[in-house]
PDB file of C-alpha atoms and ligand atoms in Angstrom:
ATOM      1  CA  UNK A   1      20.395   3.375  -1.694  1.00 68.00           C
ATOM      2  CA  UNK A   2      19.046   7.038  -2.211  1.00 93.00           C
ATOM      3  CA  UNK A   3      17.294   9.580   0.356  1.00 97.00           C
ATOM      4  CA  UNK A   4      15.316  12.920  -1.101  1.00 97.00           C
ATOM      5  CA  UNK A   5      14.651  15.942   0.805  1.00 97.00           C
ATOM      6  CA  UNK A   6       9.934  15.305   0.658  1.00 97.00           C
ATOM      7  CA  UNK A   7       8.265  19.019   2.494  1.00 90.00           C
ATOM      8  CA  UNK A   8      11.561  19.389   4.877  1.00 94.00           C
ATOM      9  CA  UNK A   9      11.488  15.383   5.661  1.00 96.00           C
ATOM     10  CA  UNK A  10      14.736  12.878   4.839  1.00 97.00           C
ATOM     11  CA  UNK A  11      12.273  10.513   2.801  1.00 98.00           C
ATOM     12  CA  UNK A  12      14.380   6.987   1.812  1.00 98.00           C
ATOM     13  CA  UNK A  13      12.842   4.796  -1.239  1.00 98.00           C
ATOM     14  CA  UNK A  14      14.264   1.832  -2.936  1.00 97.00           C
ATOM     15  CA  UNK A  15      15.228   2.570  -6.637  1.00 97.00           C
ATOM     16  CA  UNK A  16      15.624  -0.125  -9.352  1.00 96.00           C
ATOM     17  CA  UNK A  17      15.957   1.426 -12.583  1.00 94.00           C
ATOM     18  CA  UNK A  18      15.224  -1.056 -14.913  1.00 91.00           C
ATOM     19  CA  UNK A  19      13.129   1.059 -18.001  1.00 88.00           C
ATOM     20  CA  UNK A  20      16.960   3.100 -19.514  1.00 82.00           C
ATOM     21  CA  UNK A  21      14.350   5.356 -21.389  1.00 83.00           C
ATOM     22  CA  UNK A  22      12.698   6.079 -18.266  1.00 79.00           C
ATOM     23  CA  UNK A  23       8.762   5.958 -19.421  1.00 81.00           C
ATOM     24  CA  UNK A  24       7.328   3.566 -16.854  1.00 90.00           C
ATOM     25  CA  UNK A  25       7.677   4.657 -13.780  1.00 96.00           C
ATOM     26  CA  UNK A  26       6.179   2.386 -10.408  1.00 97.00           C
ATOM     27  CA  UNK A  27       6.155   4.188  -7.089  1.00 98.00           C
ATOM     28  CA  UNK A  28       5.526   1.573  -3.959  1.00 98.00           C
ATOM     29  CA  UNK A  29       3.108   2.510  -1.024  1.00 99.00           C
ATOM     30  CA  UNK A  30       3.485  -0.083   1.370  1.00 98.00           C
ATOM     31  CA  UNK A  31       0.474   0.048   4.317  1.00 98.00           C
ATOM     32  CA  UNK A  32       0.167   0.722   8.217  1.00 98.00           C
ATOM     33  CA  UNK A  33       3.567   0.491   9.659  1.00 98.00           C
ATOM     34  CA  UNK A  34       5.238  -0.721   7.193  1.00 98.00           C
ATOM     35  CA  UNK A  35       8.180  -0.274   4.923  1.00 98.00           C
ATOM     36  CA  UNK A  36       9.557  -0.956   1.311  1.00 97.00           C
ATOM     37  CA  UNK A  37      10.157  -3.826   2.608  1.00 97.00           C
ATOM     38  CA  UNK A  38       6.724  -4.865   2.544  1.00 97.00           C
ATOM     39  CA  UNK A  39       7.380  -5.256  -1.239  1.00 98.00           C
ATOM     40  CA  UNK A  40       9.392  -8.619  -2.560  1.00 97.00           C
ATOM     41  CA  UNK A  41      12.283  -8.905  -4.571  1.00 96.00           C
ATOM     42  CA  UNK A  42      10.222  -9.947  -7.578  1.00 96.00           C
ATOM     43  CA  UNK A  43       8.179  -6.433  -7.354  1.00 97.00           C
ATOM     44  CA  UNK A  44      10.427  -3.948  -5.734  1.00 95.00           C
ATOM     45  CA  UNK A  45      13.139  -5.477  -9.194  1.00 94.00           C
ATOM     46  CA  UNK A  46      10.326  -5.050 -11.847  1.00 93.00           C
ATOM     47  CA  UNK A  47      11.863  -5.292 -15.385  1.00 88.00           C
ATOM     48  CA  UNK A  48      11.209  -3.192 -17.595  1.00 88.00           C
ATOM     49  CA  UNK A  49      10.526  -0.295 -15.370  1.00 92.00           C
ATOM     50  CA  UNK A  50      11.555   1.337 -12.796  1.00 96.00           C
ATOM     51  CA  UNK A  51      10.862   0.825  -9.906  1.00 97.00           C
ATOM     52  CA  UNK A  52      10.500   3.196  -6.267  1.00 98.00           C
ATOM     53  CA  UNK A  53       9.377   1.639  -2.901  1.00 98.00           C
ATOM     54  CA  UNK A  54       9.668   4.247  -0.577  1.00 98.00           C
ATOM     55  CA  UNK A  55       9.341   4.067   3.303  1.00 98.00           C
ATOM     56  CA  UNK A  56       6.692   7.133   4.759  1.00 98.00           C
ATOM     57  CA  UNK A  57       7.030   9.487   6.765  1.00 98.00           C
ATOM     58  CA  UNK A  58       7.881   8.198   9.801  1.00 97.00           C
ATOM     59  CA  UNK A  59       8.483   4.815   8.448  1.00 98.00           C
ATOM     60  CA  UNK A  60      11.335   2.270   8.157  1.00 97.00           C
ATOM     61  CA  UNK A  61      15.064   4.328   7.281  1.00 97.00           C
ATOM     62  CA  UNK A  62      12.748   7.655   6.695  1.00 98.00           C
ATOM     63  CA  UNK A  63      12.933  10.281   9.373  1.00 96.00           C
ATOM     64  CA  UNK A  64      10.053  13.719   9.738  1.00 95.00           C
ATOM     65  CA  UNK A  65       6.800  12.144  11.244  1.00 95.00           C
ATOM     66  CA  UNK A  66       4.026   9.577  10.547  1.00 97.00           C
ATOM     67  CA  UNK A  67       0.691  11.222  10.263  1.00 98.00           C
ATOM     68  CA  UNK A  68      -2.680  10.136  11.247  1.00 98.00           C
ATOM     69  CA  UNK A  69      -4.457  11.226   8.208  1.00 98.00           C
ATOM     70  CA  UNK A  70      -5.129  10.048   4.445  1.00 98.00           C
ATOM     71  CA  UNK A  71      -4.980  12.707   2.843  1.00 98.00           C
ATOM     72  CA  UNK A  72      -1.921  14.285   5.051  1.00 98.00           C
ATOM     73  CA  UNK A  73       0.117  10.480   3.468  1.00 98.00           C
ATOM     74  CA  UNK A  74      -1.901  10.943  -0.070  1.00 98.00           C
ATOM     75  CA  UNK A  75      -0.475  14.954  -0.157  1.00 98.00           C
ATOM     76  CA  UNK A  76       3.587  13.637   1.041  1.00 98.00           C
ATOM     77  CA  UNK A  77       2.913  11.449  -2.313  1.00 98.00           C
ATOM     78  CA  UNK A  78       2.038  13.990  -4.481  1.00 98.00           C
ATOM     79  CA  UNK A  79       6.045  15.803  -2.514  1.00 98.00           C
ATOM     80  CA  UNK A  80       7.063  12.495  -3.125  1.00 98.00           C
ATOM     81  CA  UNK A  81       6.491  12.694  -6.758  1.00 98.00           C
ATOM     82  CA  UNK A  82       7.245  16.246  -7.405  1.00 98.00           C
ATOM     83  CA  UNK A  83      11.092  16.409  -5.482  1.00 97.00           C
ATOM     84  CA  UNK A  84      11.924  12.860  -8.071  1.00 96.00           C
ATOM     85  CA  UNK A  85      10.377  15.255 -11.306  1.00 96.00           C
ATOM     86  CA  UNK A  86       8.304  11.888 -11.990  1.00 96.00           C
ATOM     87  CA  UNK A  87       4.891  13.792 -14.451  1.00 96.00           C
ATOM     88  CA  UNK A  88       3.710  10.248 -14.057  1.00 96.00           C
ATOM     89  CA  UNK A  89       3.479   7.458 -13.150  1.00 97.00           C
ATOM     90  CA  UNK A  90       2.065   4.110 -11.165  1.00 98.00           C
ATOM     91  CA  UNK A  91       1.489   4.310  -7.712  1.00 98.00           C
ATOM     92  CA  UNK A  92       0.784   0.552  -6.422  1.00 98.00           C
ATOM     93  CA  UNK A  93      -0.419   0.720  -2.632  1.00 99.00           C
ATOM     94  CA  UNK A  94      -0.678  -1.957  -0.745  1.00 99.00           C
ATOM     95  CA  UNK A  95      -3.772  -1.753   2.864  1.00 98.00           C
ATOM     96  CA  UNK A  96      -3.722   1.878   4.001  1.00 99.00           C
ATOM     97  CA  UNK A  97      -0.759   2.474   0.646  1.00 99.00           C
ATOM     98  CA  UNK A  98      -3.660   1.445  -1.283  1.00 99.00           C
ATOM     99  CA  UNK A  99      -6.222   4.308   0.742  1.00 99.00           C
ATOM    100  CA  UNK A 100      -3.195   6.256  -0.194  1.00 99.00           C
ATOM    101  CA  UNK A 101      -2.919   5.247  -4.013  1.00 99.00           C
ATOM    102  CA  UNK A 102      -7.456   5.459  -4.033  1.00 99.00           C
ATOM    103  CA  UNK A 103      -7.388   9.058  -2.812  1.00 98.00           C
ATOM    104  CA  UNK A 104      -3.712  10.129  -4.569  1.00 98.00           C
ATOM    105  CA  UNK A 105      -6.122   8.928  -7.783  1.00 98.00           C
ATOM    106  CA  UNK A 106      -9.436  11.214  -6.884  1.00 98.00           C
ATOM    107  CA  UNK A 107      -7.172  14.649  -6.591  1.00 98.00           C
ATOM    108  CA  UNK A 108      -4.699  14.008  -9.067  1.00 98.00           C
ATOM    109  CA  UNK A 109      -5.241  11.376 -11.788  1.00 98.00           C
ATOM    110  CA  UNK A 110      -2.992  12.781 -14.362  1.00 98.00           C
ATOM    111  CA  UNK A 111       0.349  12.383 -12.553  1.00 98.00           C
ATOM    112  CA  UNK A 112      -0.974   8.827 -12.336  1.00 98.00           C
ATOM    113  CA  UNK A 113      -0.476   5.896 -15.744  1.00 97.00           C
ATOM    114  CA  UNK A 114      -2.823   3.262 -13.774  1.00 98.00           C
ATOM    115  CA  UNK A 115      -3.611   2.251 -10.171  1.00 98.00           C
ATOM    116  CA  UNK A 116      -2.804  -1.133  -8.780  1.00 98.00           C
ATOM    117  CA  UNK A 117      -4.325  -1.552  -5.289  1.00 99.00           C
ATOM    118  CA  UNK A 118      -3.359  -4.364  -3.379  1.00 99.00           C
ATOM    119  CA  UNK A 119      -5.114  -6.404  -0.505  1.00 98.00           C
ATOM    120  CA  UNK A 120      -7.558  -2.605   0.589  1.00 99.00           C
ATOM    121  CA  UNK A 121     -10.317  -1.551   0.283  1.00 98.00           C
ATOM    122  CA  UNK A 122     -12.925   1.617  -0.777  1.00 99.00           C
ATOM    123  CA  UNK A 123     -13.698   2.103   3.072  1.00 98.00           C
ATOM    124  CA  UNK A 124     -11.297   0.652   6.153  1.00 98.00           C
ATOM    125  CA  UNK A 125     -12.737   0.692   8.900  1.00 98.00           C
ATOM    126  CA  UNK A 126     -11.104  -0.895  12.278  1.00 98.00           C
ATOM    127  CA  UNK A 127     -11.740  -2.746  14.810  1.00 97.00           C
ATOM    128  CA  UNK A 128     -11.795  -1.374  17.972  1.00 96.00           C
ATOM    129  CA  UNK A 129      -8.913  -3.594  19.869  1.00 96.00           C
ATOM    130  CA  UNK A 130      -6.433  -2.987  17.672  1.00 97.00           C
ATOM    131  CA  UNK A 131      -7.193   1.074  17.599  1.00 97.00           C
ATOM    132  CA  UNK A 132      -7.771   1.122  21.329  1.00 96.00           C
ATOM    133  CA  UNK A 133      -5.456  -1.655  22.073  1.00 97.00           C
ATOM    134  CA  UNK A 134      -2.049  -0.017  19.876  1.00 97.00           C
ATOM    135  CA  UNK A 135      -2.041   2.998  22.540  1.00 96.00           C
ATOM    136  CA  UNK A 136      -2.669   0.612  25.849  1.00 97.00           C
ATOM    137  CA  UNK A 137      -0.867  -2.604  25.109  1.00 98.00           C
ATOM    138  CA  UNK A 138       1.253  -2.250  22.187  1.00 98.00           C
ATOM    139  CA  UNK A 139       2.455  -6.044  22.230  1.00 97.00           C
ATOM    140  CA  UNK A 140      -0.335  -7.746  21.998  1.00 98.00           C
ATOM    141  CA  UNK A 141      -1.857  -5.694  20.191  1.00 98.00           C
ATOM    142  CA  UNK A 142       1.087  -6.074  17.333  1.00 98.00           C
ATOM    143  CA  UNK A 143       1.103  -9.720  17.669  1.00 97.00           C
ATOM    144  CA  UNK A 144      -3.722  -9.992  16.948  1.00 98.00           C
ATOM    145  CA  UNK A 145      -2.452  -7.972  14.112  1.00 98.00           C
ATOM    146  CA  UNK A 146      -0.574 -10.331  12.945  1.00 98.00           C
ATOM    147  CA  UNK A 147      -2.746 -13.527  13.805  1.00 97.00           C
ATOM    148  CA  UNK A 148      -5.083 -11.484  10.938  1.00 98.00           C
ATOM    149  CA  UNK A 149      -2.785 -10.776   8.280  1.00 98.00           C
ATOM    150  CA  UNK A 150      -1.343 -13.373   7.216  1.00 98.00           C
ATOM    151  CA  UNK A 151      -2.520 -16.888   5.077  1.00 98.00           C
ATOM    152  CA  UNK A 152      -2.696 -19.969   5.759  1.00 96.00           C
ATOM    153  CA  UNK A 153       0.046 -21.308   3.769  1.00 93.00           C
ATOM    154  CA  UNK A 154       1.727 -18.088   5.096  1.00 97.00           C
ATOM    155  CA  UNK A 155       5.672 -19.748   6.620  1.00 97.00           C
ATOM    156  CA  UNK A 156       6.172 -19.176  10.541  1.00 97.00           C
ATOM    157  CA  UNK A 157       9.577 -17.151   8.636  1.00 97.00           C
ATOM    158  CA  UNK A 158       6.826 -14.841   7.380  1.00 98.00           C
ATOM    159  CA  UNK A 159       5.194 -14.592  10.025  1.00 97.00           C
ATOM    160  CA  UNK A 160       7.854 -13.957  12.953  1.00 97.00           C
ATOM    161  CA  UNK A 161       9.865 -11.288  10.295  1.00 97.00           C
ATOM    162  CA  UNK A 162       6.045  -9.089   9.824  1.00 96.00           C
ATOM    163  CA  UNK A 163       5.982  -9.571  13.655  1.00 97.00           C
ATOM    164  CA  UNK A 164       9.525  -8.312  13.891  1.00 97.00           C
ATOM    165  CA  UNK A 165       9.059  -5.183  11.935  1.00 95.00           C
ATOM    166  CA  UNK A 166       5.816  -4.228  13.229  1.00 96.00           C
ATOM    167  CA  UNK A 167       7.412  -4.293  16.716  1.00 96.00           C
ATOM    168  CA  UNK A 168       9.865  -1.792  15.319  1.00 94.00           C
ATOM    169  CA  UNK A 169       7.511   0.565  14.041  1.00 95.00           C
ATOM    170  CA  UNK A 170       7.246   3.588  17.008  1.00 96.00           C
ATOM    171  CA  UNK A 171       3.763   2.558  18.230  1.00 97.00           C
ATOM    172  CA  UNK A 172       2.417   6.611  18.236  1.00 97.00           C
ATOM    173  CA  UNK A 173       3.134   5.957  13.640  1.00 98.00           C
ATOM    174  CA  UNK A 174       1.096   2.680  13.568  1.00 98.00           C
ATOM    175  CA  UNK A 175      -1.966   4.355  15.407  1.00 98.00           C
ATOM    176  CA  UNK A 176      -1.402   6.975  13.156  1.00 98.00           C
ATOM    177  CA  UNK A 177      -1.873   4.714  10.688  1.00 98.00           C
ATOM    178  CA  UNK A 178      -4.746   3.429  11.808  1.00 98.00           C
ATOM    179  CA  UNK A 179      -6.505   5.749  12.817  1.00 98.00           C
ATOM    180  CA  UNK A 180      -6.496   7.538   9.190  1.00 98.00           C
ATOM    181  CA  UNK A 181      -7.910   4.277   7.954  1.00 98.00           C
ATOM    182  CA  UNK A 182     -10.436   4.470  10.250  1.00 98.00           C
ATOM    183  CA  UNK A 183     -11.608   7.721   8.523  1.00 98.00           C
ATOM    184  CA  UNK A 184     -11.124   6.121   5.480  1.00 98.00           C
ATOM    185  CA  UNK A 185     -14.299   6.562   3.147  1.00 98.00           C
ATOM    186  CA  UNK A 186     -14.514   6.801  -1.079  1.00 98.00           C
ATOM    187  CA  UNK A 187     -17.093   4.175  -1.167  1.00 98.00           C
ATOM    188  CA  UNK A 188     -19.800   6.474  -3.864  1.00 98.00           C
ATOM    189  CA  UNK A 189     -16.267   8.456  -4.837  1.00 98.00           C
ATOM    190  CA  UNK A 190     -14.630   5.839  -7.129  1.00 98.00           C
ATOM    191  CA  UNK A 191     -17.248   6.109 -10.456  1.00 98.00           C
ATOM    192  CA  UNK A 192     -14.695   9.272 -10.777  1.00 98.00           C
ATOM    193  CA  UNK A 193     -11.850   7.641 -11.317  1.00 98.00           C
ATOM    194  CA  UNK A 194     -10.333   7.248 -15.026  1.00 96.00           C
ATOM    195  CA  UNK A 195      -7.581   5.687 -15.520  1.00 96.00           C
ATOM    196  CA  UNK A 196      -6.564   2.242 -15.638  1.00 98.00           C
ATOM    197  CA  UNK A 197      -7.280  -0.146 -12.539  1.00 98.00           C
ATOM    198  CA  UNK A 198      -5.816  -3.317 -11.035  1.00 98.00           C
ATOM    199  CA  UNK A 199      -6.841  -5.228  -7.228  1.00 99.00           C
ATOM    200  CA  UNK A 200      -4.497  -7.499  -6.379  1.00 99.00           C
ATOM    201  CA  UNK A 201      -5.984  -9.328  -3.408  1.00 98.00           C
ATOM    202  CA  UNK A 202      -5.699 -12.431  -1.223  1.00 98.00           C
ATOM    203  CA  UNK A 203      -8.737 -15.024  -0.735  1.00 98.00           C
ATOM    204  CA  UNK A 204      -7.774 -15.179   2.256  1.00 98.00           C
ATOM    205  CA  UNK A 205      -7.821 -11.998   3.415  1.00 98.00           C
ATOM    206  CA  UNK A 206      -9.062 -10.940   6.469  1.00 98.00           C
ATOM    207  CA  UNK A 207      -8.624  -7.707   6.618  1.00 98.00           C
ATOM    208  CA  UNK A 208      -9.476  -6.391   3.577  1.00 98.00           C
ATOM    209  CA  UNK A 209     -11.548  -9.448   2.754  1.00 98.00           C
ATOM    210  CA  UNK A 210     -11.909 -10.011  -0.946  1.00 98.00           C
ATOM    211  CA  UNK A 211     -15.655  -8.059  -0.795  1.00 98.00           C
ATOM    212  CA  UNK A 212     -12.987  -5.474  -0.769  1.00 99.00           C
ATOM    213  CA  UNK A 213     -11.476  -6.276  -3.360  1.00 98.00           C
ATOM    214  CA  UNK A 214     -14.976  -6.732  -5.446  1.00 98.00           C
ATOM    215  CA  UNK A 215     -16.483  -3.914  -4.925  1.00 99.00           C
ATOM    216  CA  UNK A 216     -13.440  -1.942  -5.467  1.00 99.00           C
ATOM    217  CA  UNK A 217     -13.770  -3.791  -9.260  1.00 98.00           C
ATOM    218  CA  UNK A 218     -17.440  -3.672  -9.447  1.00 98.00           C
ATOM    219  CA  UNK A 219     -17.632   0.624  -9.245  1.00 98.00           C
ATOM    220  CA  UNK A 220     -13.854   1.939 -10.587  1.00 98.00           C
ATOM    221  CA  UNK A 221     -14.892   1.884 -14.183  1.00 98.00           C
ATOM    222  CA  UNK A 222     -13.242  -1.003 -16.885  1.00 98.00           C
ATOM    223  CA  UNK A 223     -10.649  -1.983 -12.838  1.00 98.00           C
ATOM    224  CA  UNK A 224      -9.862  -5.147 -13.494  1.00 98.00           C
ATOM    225  CA  UNK A 225      -9.289  -7.913 -10.499  1.00 98.00           C
ATOM    226  CA  UNK A 226      -6.516 -10.647  -9.741  1.00 98.00           C
ATOM    227  CA  UNK A 227      -7.536 -13.295  -6.617  1.00 98.00           C
ATOM    228  CA  UNK A 228      -4.378 -14.519  -5.355  1.00 98.00           C
ATOM    229  CA  UNK A 229      -5.715 -18.373  -4.121  1.00 98.00           C
ATOM    230  CA  UNK A 230      -4.979 -18.845  -0.592  1.00 98.00           C
ATOM    231  CA  UNK A 231      -3.440 -15.624  -0.223  1.00 98.00           C
ATOM    232  CA  UNK A 232      -4.088 -13.307   3.337  1.00 98.00           C
ATOM    233  CA  UNK A 233      -3.490  -9.594   3.796  1.00 98.00           C
ATOM    234  CA  UNK A 234       0.093  -9.603   2.378  1.00 98.00           C
ATOM    235  CA  UNK A 235      -0.604 -10.704  -0.507  1.00 98.00           C
ATOM    236  CA  UNK A 236       3.094 -10.334  -1.986  1.00 98.00           C
ATOM    237  CA  UNK A 237       4.943 -11.285   0.360  1.00 98.00           C
ATOM    238  CA  UNK A 238       2.958 -14.452   0.517  1.00 98.00           C
ATOM    239  CA  UNK A 239       2.605 -15.389  -3.247  1.00 98.00           C
ATOM    240  CA  UNK A 240       5.680 -12.899  -4.332  1.00 98.00           C
ATOM    241  CA  UNK A 241       5.501 -13.781  -7.533  1.00 97.00           C
ATOM    242  CA  UNK A 242       1.700 -14.475  -8.400  1.00 98.00           C
ATOM    243  CA  UNK A 243       1.952 -10.698  -8.028  1.00 98.00           C
ATOM    244  CA  UNK A 244       4.569  -9.416  -9.812  1.00 97.00           C
ATOM    245  CA  UNK A 245       3.151 -11.404 -12.773  1.00 97.00           C
ATOM    246  CA  UNK A 246      -0.198  -9.485 -12.474  1.00 98.00           C
ATOM    247  CA  UNK A 247       1.603  -5.849 -11.968  1.00 97.00           C
ATOM    248  CA  UNK A 248       4.147  -7.371 -14.815  1.00 95.00           C
ATOM    249  CA  UNK A 249       1.053  -8.454 -17.097  1.00 96.00           C
ATOM    250  CA  UNK A 250      -0.652  -4.953 -16.307  1.00 96.00           C
ATOM    251  CA  UNK A 251       1.684  -2.719 -16.530  1.00 93.00           C
ATOM    252  CA  UNK A 252       2.674  -3.950 -20.447  1.00 91.00           C
ATOM    253  CA  UNK A 253      -1.315  -2.942 -21.214  1.00 91.00           C
ATOM    254  CA  UNK A 254      -1.099   0.709 -19.595  1.00 88.00           C
ATOM    255  CA  UNK A 255       1.997   1.602 -21.113  1.00 69.00           C
TER     256      UNK A 255
HETATM  257  N1  LIG B 301     -16.250  -2.504   0.053  1.00 61.84           N
HETATM  258  C1  LIG B 301     -16.790  -3.051   0.450  1.00 61.84           C
HETATM  259  N2  LIG B 301     -17.428  -3.743   1.720  1.00 61.84           N
HETATM  260  C2  LIG B 301     -17.387  -2.845   2.320  1.00 61.84           C
HETATM  261  C3  LIG B 301     -16.296  -2.079   3.178  1.00 61.84           C
HETATM  262  C4  LIG B 301     -14.723  -2.364   2.049  1.00 61.84           C
HETATM  263  N3  LIG B 301     -14.536  -0.941   1.523  1.00 61.84           N
HETATM  264  N4  LIG B 301     -15.907  -1.477   4.486  1.00 61.84           N
HETATM  265  C5  LIG B 301     -16.991  -2.182   4.582  1.00 61.84           C
HETATM  266  N5  LIG B 301     -17.159  -2.700   4.093  1.00 61.84           N
HETATM  267  C6  LIG B 301     -19.519  -2.799   4.474  1.00 61.84           C
HETATM  268  C7  LIG B 301     -18.929  -4.280   5.277  1.00 61.84           C
HETATM  269  O1  LIG B 301     -18.749  -5.444   4.382  1.00 61.84           O
HETATM  270  C8  LIG B 301     -20.560  -4.343   6.010  1.00 61.84           C
HETATM  271  O2  LIG B 301     -21.495  -5.138   5.166  1.00 61.84           O
HETATM  272  P1  LIG B 301     -22.274  -5.936   5.556  1.00 61.84           P
HETATM  273  O3  LIG B 301     -23.175  -4.987   6.020  1.00 61.84           O
HETATM  274  O4  LIG B 301     -23.283  -6.516   4.577  1.00 61.84           O
HETATM  275  O5  LIG B 301     -22.095  -7.127   6.627  1.00 61.84           O
HETATM  276  C9  LIG B 301     -20.450  -2.387   5.311  1.00 61.84           C
HETATM  277  O6  LIG B 301     -19.949  -2.561   5.020  1.00 61.84           O
HETATM  278  C10 LIG B 301     -20.153  -1.462   6.894  1.00 61.84           C
HETATM  279  O7  LIG B 301     -19.211  -2.350   7.384  1.00 61.84           O
HETATM  280  P2  LIG B 301     -17.613  -1.101   7.956  1.00 61.84           P
HETATM  281  O8  LIG B 301     -18.001  -0.186   7.792  1.00 61.84           O
HETATM  282  O9  LIG B 301     -16.280  -1.770   8.355  1.00 61.84           O
HETATM  283  O10 LIG B 301     -18.260  -1.260   9.727  1.00 61.84           O
HETATM  284  P3  LIG B 301     -19.439  -2.538  10.355  1.00 61.84           P
HETATM  285  O11 LIG B 301     -19.716  -1.969  11.567  1.00 61.84           O
HETATM  286  O12 LIG B 301     -20.516  -3.357  10.192  1.00 61.84           O
HETATM  287  O13 LIG B 301     -17.797  -2.949  10.828  1.00 61.84           O
HETATM  288  C11 LIG B 301     -15.238  -3.728  11.752  1.00 61.84           C
HETATM  289  C12 LIG B 301     -16.342  -2.942  11.363  1.00 61.84           C
HETATM  290  C13 LIG B 301     -13.879  -2.464  12.114  1.00 61.84           C
HETATM  291  C14 LIG B 301     -15.696  -4.748  12.856  1.00 61.84           C
HETATM  292  C15 LIG B 301     -15.087  -4.026   9.918  1.00 61.84           C
HETATM  293  O14 LIG B 301     -14.934  -3.560   9.413  1.00 61.84           O
HETATM  294  C16 LIG B 301     -13.513  -4.975  10.801  1.00 61.84           C
HETATM  295  O15 LIG B 301     -13.846  -5.975  10.373  1.00 61.84           O
HETATM  296  N6  LIG B 301     -13.122  -4.400   9.569  1.00 61.84           N
HETATM  297  C17 LIG B 301     -12.069  -5.308   9.385  1.00 61.84           C
HETATM  298  C18 LIG B 301     -10.948  -5.649   9.999  1.00 61.84           C
HETATM  299  C19 LIG B 301      -9.759  -4.080  10.101  1.00 61.84           C
HETATM  300  O16 LIG B 301      -9.551  -3.844  11.199  1.00 61.84           O
HETATM  301  N7  LIG B 301      -8.940  -3.792   9.383  1.00 61.84           N
HETATM  302  C20 LIG B 301      -7.880  -3.107   8.824  1.00 61.84           C
HETATM  303  C21 LIG B 301      -8.552  -2.210   7.994  1.00 61.84           C
HETATM  304  S1  LIG B 301      -6.782  -1.452   7.523  1.00 61.84           S
END
């Protein structure tokens, strides 16, 4: 599995080369405390595209330090694209990764072939119990996050795995991620985005409710919304085939 040095930090990404002509590049950006494993196989190995599922610094298999602002992750994403020589890509962001993707669109629009926003929003205020709890009682706060993160039909096994992975994230990295989300707000700037956009949200998402997805659809010019019935915040893990189908149809329409 490949690594690339980005901004002096050894960065891991899972790569699937599904487009040998090298035209369709999909970059998957995980959410708070996540890694490339937040993306299920049908997305990480989407036919017809070269799929790069990176681990942000301090996460998963990547070295380096986590950041505490969306702007810092946005610039890391730019450096990642530069390091891999990707002139243009479709960026797919989940939750905090969606905030990174939105901010990227507002700063580096010419590097985007499309934008896919999964379980995210234009503002991501965080429950104070999560923000402070991560510093005072990490394990109980991870329990709390997991209790909000999955929809009613998610299996116990999936929830257990999500719990394990979050517990493996260093507390300061997870706290930095949520602090980054808490100050993120581009509610008034969405009208500036000029690139094909797909919004995907779970109808049972408690962390970024469907209202957030509808706001993105209503304020990003031309954006489309796919609501995934019964899915929670981890819609792509809960309903992988539905999400992969929506992504696949979108990328076929934009490149
Ligand atoms: N898109 C659309 N509407 C949004 C929004 C978004 N991204 N973010 C906030 N809003 C709306 C809210 O629904 C609310 O509308 P209302 O006044 O009609 O109820 C209004 O804007 C203000 O909300 P907010 O900025 O969130 O402040 P708040 O003080 O009302 O609530 C929290 C703060 C933390 C309680 C709340 O944001 C929340 O429950 N967040 C979800 C849980 C969480 O921690 N998510 C993690 C995200 S990474």
